[in-house]
Structure formats: C-alpha cells, structure tokens
C-alpha cells in the first residue's frame, strides 16, 4: 500500500463530467483528486475484503444483541424511532449497502473507525468514476471494484419485480448523484424506477404516493432514519405497506454507539479500536469523541487527556457520544487516509479512498482512486 | 477476479431523467366541471372543431404521452395499476421495453388553460389522469351519444377493461377528481438542514 503521485489526465474534468459526475469540485476545492493514486498488492486487497466481511458479521451480531436485550436506549434510540427499528428488525427487512471506514498502513491489522450503514455516499465515485480512471490510466492493472454488478444483482433480490421509488432532499448535487446512480443500477436490474423528492412524497390517507399519486411500494431513501422518525409523516410509516431501503433497523447498525457494543462483545479483536460510552474506561492518552448519530465527520472531537486537539463543528451530539481510542494508522505523510470498504448485502465488493489535510474525514475530503497488481 | 466488467459503458444523464416525468406547471389547470376528451381525431371533428387543431393536439399529446407516461416493468404490474387491456408497450431510449398505460384520449390545451395539448389515460379505478400531472383529473361519465352525459353514481362502468366507442368524445366529471386529497411535505422537515449532506 503506497501513494503514487502522477499527473492527472488532461481535461480530466471533461472526462468525468461526460459520465455524469457533476460534483467533482466542492466549494472551489477538488473533491475528485487524481494527482495521485493508492497502489496495493493482491494480498492486501484480499485482506481488506476478509476484514470487512468479518466486521460486518460482528456488527450484525452486536445489532442482534441490541435488539435481543433491548439496549436501544443506550444508543440514543427511543420513542417512535425505536418502534420503527424494532418492527423492521422483527420483519427481517433486507439491506442494500453500507461502507466501512478503515484505518490502515498496509501491514498491521486494519482498524474499524466506523460503519456508515444508513446513508453512505461516494458510491458513484467508487463504482464508476475511479473505474473509468483505471481504464484510462492503467488498463492492465486491477481495481477492487465489483460494486456495479453487485448492486444490480442486489436490486433483483430486493425488489422482487416491484417498481422502485428513490428519494433524497433536493437540490443537492452529491446526494442526487448517488441516488441517480442507484436508480441506474435498479433500471439495469430490470426494475421500473422513479425519483421523487422527499418533500414531494404524498400521503393520501392510506398510502404514501408519488407525484403521479402512484402508491410507493418500495422506497430507497438517502436520508437518515433518525430524521425520518421525527418528520410529520413518520406516524404513518407503520400503517403502510411501503418497504424502506435501508430498513429502519439500520438505526442500530449505523449508530456510532455500536462501536462500544462491538468492543464489549469482541474485546481485543485485532480489527477493533477500544470503544466505550464512558471515556474513563479507555486506557489511552488520545481519544476521539463521536456523536451517536454523527455524519460527514461533524461534531467529532479528538482529545489528548483533557485537552481538545481538534473539533469539527456541526449539528449533532444531542443524543450522546461514544468514545474511541485514537488511531495513528490513519495518518500517512500528514494526511488522514480512510479506506472505505463497500458492502453490498453481506459481501465486500469495492474500495474507495478519502484523504484530508486535517485529522477527520469530512464530506469535502478528497476522493483518490486506487489500483492493485 | 474483481474487475467490474459492465460498468464501462454506463453513463448517467438524460436517459434516467426522462423517467422523472412531471410537468412543472401542472397546478394551473383551468378545468370546467364537465371536460370533453377526445379518443381520436374523428371525435374531435364530431363536435365541430377545426381539423388542424384536432390533428395538432392529437399528435403532440401522443408524443408527450410516450415520453412522460409512468413506466412499469411488466404487463402484470401495469395491468394491476391501470386495468386489464389498458397497457401499451414502449421502447425507451435506454433500450428497455416497458409498459405504460395506454393513451385513452387527448385534450386540446386551450380547453384547460394550457399552452399545448395533453394526453389522458385511465387508472384501474376509472379515474382519468393527465400524463405527467400529479392528481386525478376526474371520473369518466357515461355518455349516450357523446354529448348527453350521466355523471352521477361513482363506480359506474369505469372499472377494468372498459371500452369506448371511437369517433365520440368522452366526458370527464372533474368535480369527482381529487385535486386536494393528497397532502405533501411531510418528509424532509425534521432536519431543517435541507442543503446539508450526511453521507458520511
């Protein structure tokens, strides 16, 4: 695993825009960064794949325990959100995808930073944009990337021939780009797919409907469950046959509090960092505090003893925090490097790498392509 | 082998956006309580309207319908939504064969305060819908000769498999439409952060 600096493709922005990537630059700073790539060998890719799939099994085991022992309140999940989560877990509702964020130096065991299992983005970049990049730059090299086929296959299993609706808030280039890509994979799976903006979803007294008043049978949403559960239409959710993807039990699988649950169930596991709801239980000088529902790195703080070294502002944290040992493996030459291992169903089928000048990966962190040989 | 093989030809853009299909100016329809809709040009001519208007309206409505009609993946799903015998096939630009509700009639734009003609189809409950609009236009009335209509009594002969005489206008009772029954805006409120991302 090493970082290789290369000249970007001439007119690279034209190349990526031609395949539908319209958010390569965020606030005048590059988000897609092809001035370098990360190079792995095949054994390292095998290791990442095995690690992510094992972590998924552990996260699912921890989720099972949370429901079996009714530990939802420890994760800040209560009221209607808890009811929705329990009902969807009991109904065994199927999941589509997720992304593990891992810290790694290529040698020591990769460490789990967190599991983005409810609203992961950077999917289109990982599945399509870096694939085209590989084709242009190193067509004989390989890439950990069977995301596209895996998603198409997964849609066939999930939707069972029913029409699929997809939703997110608009306008938002990045989220809409992710949803548009998922819509394309669903269409390729032979489903009828249709986008409806979240505020345009209607309630007709017995069903959620789209703008044509068609009932919504299956709905993919790129919008956090903890927010959905507080929306005015939330009380209708249990009364309708609409199937939600991701399902509501992902409130648990995506919850940062699950890091402490996993450490409690699998203490000392080589791919886990010590984590606890109680910072006093972590025997290390540097710790990271994460809100239970944080996204995009918001509200994450890094402490050295009692001193805050770094803090990312944001709106999260009211529901509580989890503490995790700080992981030096994520730092490469002064950059934070996070390896996003993509899960579709319970299989790991792709890798997307994000870099940031600061110590916390955020929504603006640069996406850097990878290859392996 | 991990390489992705099929993704290389994939592009996103207009093909998938086609399926979004909704007119932006759909809330300004100026509807009479009894609206004449025409299954064909002959029906349009039968009430004395100019041939050029009828022909242009029929052509532009047909074009709009094929572009904007809601897509279904197979005949079963389509007939469940629109009734047995009420579906048509269409090849989309992405090469997929899909099913759409058959266009039942057209309405010249001037009749409803629109700039151009619109296509009408019927759902399985017998409600007339304008392709691309969000709400139901109204219920079909029983007609004797294309002019005398009986609009009372919901559910009259308007379920699956209904057939129309050609060459005669159909009458739609727009008072029976449900322009106001669907509420929207109940999702996406909780955050108040409508332009924030949360992808992680």
XYZ file of C-alpha atoms in Angstrom:
573
model
C 0.000 0.000 0.000
C 1.648 3.189 -1.140
C 0.677 6.549 -2.517
C 1.884 7.243 -6.063
C 1.854 10.801 -7.395
C 1.005 11.099 -11.098
C -0.072 13.846 -13.463
C -3.857 13.960 -13.821
C -5.419 13.178 -17.171
C -5.533 16.227 -19.443
C -9.021 17.764 -19.251
C -9.920 15.216 -16.601
C -12.981 17.248 -15.609
C -14.402 16.795 -19.106
C -13.853 13.043 -18.796
C -15.665 12.739 -15.504
C -18.460 15.129 -16.413
C -19.108 13.127 -19.580
C -20.064 10.147 -17.432
C -22.351 12.144 -15.208
C -20.047 13.221 -12.361
C -21.037 16.815 -11.680
C -19.750 17.254 -8.127
C -16.010 16.728 -8.659
C -15.281 20.135 -7.174
C -16.803 21.327 -3.906
C -16.566 24.968 -2.869
C -13.807 25.546 -5.443
C -11.647 22.804 -3.945
C -11.058 19.487 -5.703
C -13.159 16.629 -4.361
C -12.136 14.134 -7.030
C -8.303 14.112 -6.864
C -6.339 12.202 -9.471
C -2.963 13.826 -8.820
C -2.153 10.576 -7.008
C -3.457 7.065 -6.562
C -3.112 4.352 -3.939
C -1.416 1.167 -5.006
C -1.992 -2.223 -3.320
C -0.947 -5.786 -3.946
C -3.479 -8.565 -4.352
C -2.816 -9.997 -0.882
C -3.624 -6.630 0.692
C -6.902 -6.440 -1.206
C -7.767 -9.964 -0.052
C -7.082 -8.893 3.491
C -9.311 -5.830 3.247
C -12.112 -7.920 1.795
C -11.874 -10.540 4.537
C -11.637 -7.880 7.238
C -14.721 -6.012 6.055
C -16.803 -9.164 5.775
C -15.764 -10.281 9.252
C -16.520 -6.822 10.659
C -19.941 -6.953 9.043
C -20.681 -10.267 10.763
C -19.523 -8.796 14.078
C -21.607 -5.645 13.591
C -24.656 -7.780 12.800
C -24.020 -9.880 15.912
C -23.839 -6.715 18.013
C -27.055 -5.465 16.386
C -28.791 -8.754 17.231
C -27.753 -8.328 20.860
C -29.001 -4.732 20.946
C -32.465 -5.892 19.893
C -32.462 -9.107 21.934
C -31.504 -7.286 25.156
C -33.386 -4.102 24.263
C -30.327 -1.877 24.541
C -31.681 0.704 22.088
C -31.801 3.498 24.638
C -28.048 3.103 25.214
C -27.651 4.093 21.566
C -29.861 7.155 21.921
C -32.740 5.449 20.077
C -36.105 5.947 21.763
C -39.773 6.672 21.093
C -41.060 6.297 17.530
C -37.555 5.682 16.165
C -37.127 2.689 18.471
C -40.548 1.326 17.477
C -39.710 1.627 13.783
C -36.343 -0.040 14.307
C -37.817 -2.945 16.291
C -40.624 -3.549 13.783
C -38.270 -3.631 10.821
C -35.838 -5.922 12.663
C -38.660 -8.316 13.549
C -39.815 -8.273 9.936
C -36.260 -9.160 8.898
C -36.224 -6.375 6.303
C -33.367 -6.663 3.824
C -30.478 -4.226 3.494
C -28.857 -2.852 0.368
C -25.432 -1.445 1.127
C -23.009 0.146 3.559
C -19.449 1.393 3.867
C -16.852 0.573 6.494
C -14.310 3.280 7.162
C -10.978 1.666 7.982
C -7.569 2.979 9.012
C -4.643 1.016 7.649
C -0.918 1.197 6.972
C -0.844 -1.887 4.745
C 0.801 -4.103 7.380
C -0.773 -4.114 10.856
C -4.415 -5.239 11.172
C -6.809 -2.697 9.612
C -8.830 -0.849 12.273
C -12.508 -0.071 12.120
C -13.224 3.656 12.510
C -16.962 3.392 11.880
C -19.693 1.772 9.801
C -21.753 4.074 7.554
C -24.637 1.700 7.118
C -27.630 4.002 6.662
C -26.774 6.820 4.231
C -23.355 6.159 2.689
C -22.311 8.344 -0.233
C -19.241 8.446 -2.520
C -20.708 5.337 -4.148
C -20.779 6.654 -7.715
C -17.154 7.772 -7.390
C -16.090 4.348 -6.119
C -18.137 2.288 -8.583
C -17.878 4.297 -11.797
C -15.532 7.293 -11.765
C -12.444 5.533 -10.489
C -13.259 2.624 -12.789
C -13.091 4.919 -15.840
C -9.915 6.414 -14.418
C -8.319 2.954 -14.237
C -9.376 2.271 -17.797
C -7.604 5.426 -18.983
C -4.511 5.291 -16.787
C -3.638 1.651 -16.227
C -5.935 -0.640 -18.222
C -3.848 -3.696 -17.378
C -3.990 -3.129 -13.633
C -6.860 -4.288 -11.439
C -9.176 -2.487 -9.043
C -11.196 -3.697 -6.072
C -14.487 -2.883 -7.664
C -17.365 -5.168 -8.489
C -19.804 -2.700 -6.936
C -21.834 -2.158 -10.064
C -22.636 -5.816 -10.736
C -23.234 -6.425 -7.048
C -25.767 -3.574 -6.831
C -27.619 -4.728 -9.949
C -27.769 -8.230 -8.545
C -28.878 -6.985 -5.124
C -31.752 -4.958 -6.587
C -33.069 -8.101 -8.248
C -33.127 -9.844 -4.876
C -34.615 -6.908 -3.001
C -37.364 -5.531 -5.193
C -38.868 -8.781 -6.402
C -40.064 -7.135 -9.603
C -41.915 -4.326 -7.862
C -41.478 -0.728 -9.017
C -38.881 1.162 -7.023
C -39.034 4.772 -5.895
C -35.890 6.634 -4.824
C -35.751 9.783 -2.761
C -33.474 12.350 -1.148
C -33.579 16.057 -0.430
C -33.071 18.347 -3.410
C -31.239 20.259 -4.651
C -28.060 18.540 -3.546
C -25.552 17.542 -6.226
C -23.765 14.863 -4.227
C -26.819 13.134 -2.796
C -28.741 13.354 -6.050
C -25.701 11.959 -7.858
C -25.636 8.965 -5.531
C -29.368 8.385 -5.894
C -29.227 8.805 -9.672
C -26.527 6.177 -9.839
C -28.536 3.766 -7.702
C -31.527 4.422 -9.954
C -29.407 3.457 -12.969
C -28.365 0.192 -11.315
C -32.006 -0.577 -10.482
C -33.040 0.089 -14.070
C -30.275 -2.212 -15.237
C -31.728 -4.847 -12.928
C -34.955 -4.516 -14.929
C -36.921 -2.639 -12.295
C -39.126 0.303 -13.054
C -37.513 3.117 -11.097
C -38.662 6.628 -10.406
C -37.262 9.509 -8.402
C -39.446 11.542 -6.076
C -38.009 14.367 -3.987
C -38.540 13.739 -0.287
C -40.878 16.705 0.318
C -42.944 15.685 -2.741
C -43.951 12.353 -1.210
C -47.667 12.487 -0.559
C -49.951 10.849 1.977
C -53.442 10.026 0.655
C -54.890 8.652 3.873
C -53.818 5.063 3.357
C -50.546 5.080 1.409
C -47.506 7.142 0.532
C -47.768 8.267 -3.077
C -45.525 9.899 -5.656
C -46.346 12.971 -7.724
C -48.471 10.848 -10.055
C -50.358 9.594 -6.988
C -48.965 6.116 -7.533
C -48.543 4.176 -4.312
C -44.929 3.795 -3.237
C -44.276 0.093 -2.830
C -40.532 0.118 -2.240
C -38.638 3.282 -1.371
C -34.899 3.806 -1.331
C -34.117 6.872 0.784
C -30.835 8.695 1.143
C -31.910 10.445 4.322
C -31.113 9.475 7.915
C -33.641 7.341 9.758
C -33.246 9.387 12.931
C -34.536 12.385 10.980
C -37.289 10.462 9.175
C -38.538 9.289 12.554
C -39.085 12.923 13.584
C -40.847 14.021 10.390
C -44.583 14.789 10.436
C -45.401 11.776 8.229
C -43.465 9.349 10.439
C -46.575 8.181 12.360
C -47.989 6.851 9.052
C -44.957 4.642 8.357
C -46.109 1.606 10.404
C -49.578 1.755 8.819
C -48.386 1.423 5.245
C -47.029 -1.465 3.197
C -44.179 0.708 1.872
C -40.860 -1.128 2.204
C -37.979 1.112 3.122
C -34.397 0.670 1.951
C -32.293 0.964 4.001
C -34.600 -0.554 6.643
C -35.211 1.219 9.968
C -33.134 -1.272 11.956
C -30.106 0.406 10.376
C -30.611 2.992 13.119
C -28.625 0.445 15.119
C -26.145 -0.836 12.536
C -25.175 2.736 11.556
C -25.097 4.033 15.122
C -21.681 5.055 16.414
C -22.652 3.546 19.762
C -22.361 0.153 18.082
C -18.567 0.628 18.239
C -18.773 0.269 22.021
C -21.174 -2.672 21.683
C -18.770 -4.447 19.333
C -15.783 -3.842 21.621
C -17.835 -5.153 24.523
C -18.713 -8.338 22.620
C -15.334 -8.847 20.938
C -12.805 -7.228 23.296
C -9.280 -7.176 21.927
C -10.306 -8.110 18.408
C -7.413 -7.043 16.140
C -9.647 -5.030 13.790
C -11.423 -3.070 16.534
C -10.310 0.005 18.443
C -11.205 0.136 22.127
C -14.505 1.996 22.436
C -16.875 2.851 25.252
C -19.669 5.182 26.209
C -17.534 6.045 29.235
C -14.244 7.810 28.376
C -12.883 6.785 31.784
C -12.878 3.168 30.617
C -10.423 3.853 27.789
C -6.843 3.398 28.960
C -5.135 5.571 26.358
C -3.958 9.189 26.181
C -5.641 10.129 22.912
C -9.317 9.525 22.357
C -11.937 10.533 19.875
C -15.468 11.502 20.837
C -18.168 10.809 18.255
C -21.879 11.686 18.473
C -24.073 8.579 18.244
C -25.681 9.862 15.028
C -22.840 11.867 13.529
C -22.350 12.024 9.783
C -19.721 13.514 7.484
C -17.292 13.783 10.397
C -19.380 16.506 12.037
C -19.059 17.108 15.792
C -16.119 14.753 16.147
C -13.531 15.820 18.724
C -10.037 14.497 19.385
C -8.694 14.710 22.931
C -5.223 14.322 24.386
C -6.010 13.714 28.024
C -8.391 16.521 28.885
C -7.173 18.798 26.109
C -9.193 19.063 22.903
C -6.748 18.826 19.989
C -9.292 19.142 17.250
C -13.002 19.714 16.904
C -15.261 19.605 13.865
C -18.328 21.818 14.280
C -21.783 20.557 13.382
C -25.364 19.968 14.484
C -25.069 16.504 16.056
C -24.481 15.159 19.524
C -27.633 15.912 21.495
C -28.365 12.185 21.868
C -24.989 11.333 23.397
C -21.486 10.282 22.405
C -19.251 7.273 22.143
C -15.504 7.328 22.821
C -12.942 5.526 20.736
C -9.183 5.206 21.031
C -7.434 7.488 18.561
C -5.887 5.550 15.695
C -2.481 6.700 14.394
C -2.703 4.256 11.478
C -4.939 6.669 9.612
C -2.135 9.216 9.194
C 0.033 8.909 6.075
C 2.606 11.679 5.481
C 0.499 14.153 7.421
C -2.725 13.342 5.542
C -5.633 11.463 7.045
C -6.376 8.500 4.817
C -9.547 6.490 5.262
C -10.263 3.325 3.323
C -13.941 2.919 2.534
C -14.724 -0.779 2.160
C -18.069 -1.126 0.398
C -20.568 -3.775 1.419
C -23.478 -4.875 -0.764
C -25.646 -7.212 1.250
C -23.105 -9.110 3.341
C -20.335 -9.131 0.729
C -17.467 -6.685 0.436
C -17.117 -5.652 -3.198
C -15.230 -2.419 -3.537
C -12.887 0.190 -2.157
C -12.934 3.985 -2.170
C -10.239 6.090 -0.523
C -10.661 9.534 1.010
C -7.884 11.900 2.058
C -7.993 15.021 4.184
C -5.363 17.535 5.321
C -6.987 17.533 8.754
C -7.355 14.612 11.160
C -11.056 13.946 10.471
C -12.573 12.753 7.193
C -15.429 15.048 6.169
C -17.838 15.465 3.279
C -15.246 17.549 1.429
C -12.375 15.070 1.892
C -10.729 14.257 -1.409
C -11.588 11.020 -3.192
C -8.369 9.444 -4.507
C -8.501 6.426 -6.872
C -6.726 3.129 -6.320
C -5.474 0.091 -8.208
C -3.793 -3.190 -7.395
C -1.461 -5.530 -9.241
C -11.483 -11.595 -10.365
C -12.712 -8.323 -9.021
C -12.833 -6.130 -12.041
C -16.097 -4.633 -12.937
C -16.998 -5.553 -16.489
C -20.253 -3.946 -17.308
C -19.894 -0.525 -15.845
C -17.673 0.872 -18.569
C -20.500 1.681 -20.922
C -22.697 3.206 -18.274
C -23.475 6.866 -18.459
C -25.915 8.804 -16.406
C -27.994 11.679 -17.510
C -30.913 12.302 -19.736
C -31.978 8.699 -20.116
C -32.794 8.232 -16.472
C -34.085 11.773 -16.061
C -36.691 11.044 -18.703
C -38.425 8.831 -16.203
C -38.872 11.644 -13.731
C -41.674 12.902 -15.945
C -43.768 15.637 -14.439
C -44.880 18.929 -15.798
C -43.714 21.790 -13.715
C -46.695 23.945 -14.473
C -49.217 21.312 -13.554
C -51.110 23.152 -10.869
C -52.664 25.813 -13.047
C -55.197 23.724 -14.953
C -58.351 25.672 -15.633
C -60.925 22.895 -15.579
C -64.620 23.048 -16.466
C -66.767 20.712 -14.325
C -67.503 18.586 -17.390
C -64.493 18.186 -19.636
C -64.634 16.728 -23.137
C -61.698 14.499 -24.008
C -61.222 13.016 -27.478
C -60.165 9.418 -28.121
C -59.316 10.222 -31.736
C -59.410 12.964 -34.348
C -62.849 11.909 -35.552
C -64.275 12.545 -32.076
C -62.678 15.970 -32.073
C -64.137 16.777 -35.523
C -67.572 15.487 -34.499
C -68.150 18.473 -32.260
C -67.216 20.902 -34.994
C -63.669 21.756 -34.071
C -61.155 22.671 -36.775
C -59.253 19.785 -38.288
C -55.841 21.466 -37.878
C -56.459 21.946 -34.123
C -57.596 18.346 -33.681
C -54.687 16.924 -35.641
C -52.003 19.018 -33.942
C -53.441 18.316 -30.499
C -53.605 14.576 -31.115
C -50.038 14.448 -32.385
C -48.432 16.496 -29.618
C -50.405 14.692 -26.892
C -49.325 11.317 -28.258
C -45.694 12.393 -28.303
C -45.918 13.720 -24.757
C -47.603 10.555 -23.559
C -44.899 8.245 -24.849
C -42.256 10.432 -23.255
C -43.862 11.042 -19.880
C -46.210 8.149 -19.155
C -45.279 6.258 -15.972
C -43.196 3.167 -16.754
C -43.864 -0.316 -15.481
C -41.516 -3.278 -15.837
C -44.020 -5.875 -16.959
C -47.586 -6.373 -18.127
C -48.727 -7.747 -14.770
C -47.660 -4.707 -12.787
C -49.026 -2.404 -15.460
C -52.448 -4.044 -15.624
C -52.628 -4.083 -11.839
C -52.298 -0.308 -11.878
C -54.311 0.560 -14.980
C -56.647 -2.322 -15.616
C -56.607 -5.335 -17.908
C -56.190 -4.337 -21.539
C -55.239 -0.765 -20.708
C -51.475 -1.011 -21.201
C -49.220 -0.295 -24.160
C -45.591 -1.149 -24.846
C -42.846 1.373 -25.344
C -39.142 1.098 -26.067
C -37.235 3.657 -24.052
C -34.046 5.311 -25.236
C -32.021 3.113 -22.918
C -33.221 0.130 -24.947
C -35.572 -1.253 -22.275
C -39.031 -2.383 -23.206
C -41.505 -1.049 -20.669
C -45.227 -0.930 -20.220
C -47.231 2.271 -19.959
C -50.920 2.980 -19.537
C -52.479 3.230 -22.988
C -53.336 6.772 -24.011
C -57.133 6.945 -23.950
C -57.744 10.442 -25.233
C -56.318 13.905 -25.732
C -57.437 17.368 -24.684
C -56.594 20.485 -26.703
C -54.550 22.793 -24.494
C -56.944 25.715 -24.871
C -59.708 23.684 -23.165
C -57.837 23.546 -19.872
C -55.792 26.712 -19.902
C -52.594 25.055 -21.075
C -50.304 26.063 -23.896
C -50.347 22.670 -25.553
C -52.493 19.569 -25.744
C -52.272 16.916 -23.028
C -52.737 13.146 -23.092
C -55.267 11.386 -20.843
C -55.229 7.819 -19.565
C -57.400 5.929 -17.093
C -56.328 4.135 -13.957
C -57.881 0.892 -12.731
C -60.486 2.801 -10.737
C -61.727 4.553 -13.828
C -60.239 7.902 -12.970
C -58.939 9.974 -15.837
C -55.379 11.171 -15.372
C -53.342 13.623 -17.331
C -49.941 12.149 -18.125
C -47.296 13.817 -16.020
C -49.701 15.537 -13.619
C -49.814 14.594 -10.025
C -53.508 14.330 -9.294
C -56.543 12.628 -10.699
C -58.430 14.660 -13.268
C -61.837 13.174 -12.558
C -64.211 10.315 -13.267
C -65.455 9.269 -16.653
C -69.145 9.852 -17.202
C -71.492 7.515 -19.030
C -72.292 9.005 -22.414
C -75.156 8.205 -24.749
C -74.137 9.891 -27.945
C -71.014 11.760 -26.975
C -72.997 14.764 -25.789
C -75.517 13.667 -23.165
C -73.670 12.509 -20.087
C -74.667 10.877 -16.814
C -72.090 11.702 -14.203
C -73.847 10.639 -11.013
C -73.041 7.474 -9.137
C -69.417 6.751 -8.664
C -68.053 3.471 -9.920
C -70.385 3.304 -12.909
C -68.876 1.109 -15.579
C -65.482 2.539 -15.086
C -63.546 -0.395 -13.708
C -61.161 -2.688 -15.539
C -61.489 -3.431 -19.199
C -63.857 -0.646 -20.195
C -64.074 0.138 -23.856
C -65.054 3.328 -25.608
C -66.861 3.944 -28.819
C -64.489 5.621 -31.244
C -65.377 8.804 -33.019
C -67.163 10.238 -29.969
C -65.859 12.483 -27.226
C -65.735 11.161 -23.684
C -66.891 13.282 -20.781
C -64.890 13.534 -17.568
C -66.509 14.736 -14.348
C -63.716 16.896 -12.969
C -65.677 17.628 -9.796
C -65.006 13.970 -8.907
C -61.261 14.479 -9.204
C -59.159 14.542 -6.074
C -57.121 17.626 -6.628
C -56.916 18.314 -2.906
C -56.885 14.933 -1.200
C -53.163 14.264 -1.147
C -51.016 16.132 1.331
C -47.304 16.555 0.742
C -44.319 17.969 2.505
C -44.462 15.611 5.475
C -40.950 14.278 4.912
C -37.705 16.171 4.922
C -38.697 18.578 7.662
C -37.017 17.147 10.712
C -33.517 18.303 9.975
C -34.181 21.828 8.876
C -30.843 21.378 7.134
C -32.106 20.950 3.646
C -28.804 21.599 1.938
C -26.617 19.659 4.236
C -25.139 16.344 3.352
C -24.999 13.368 5.667
C -23.429 10.702 3.531
C -20.621 10.006 5.926
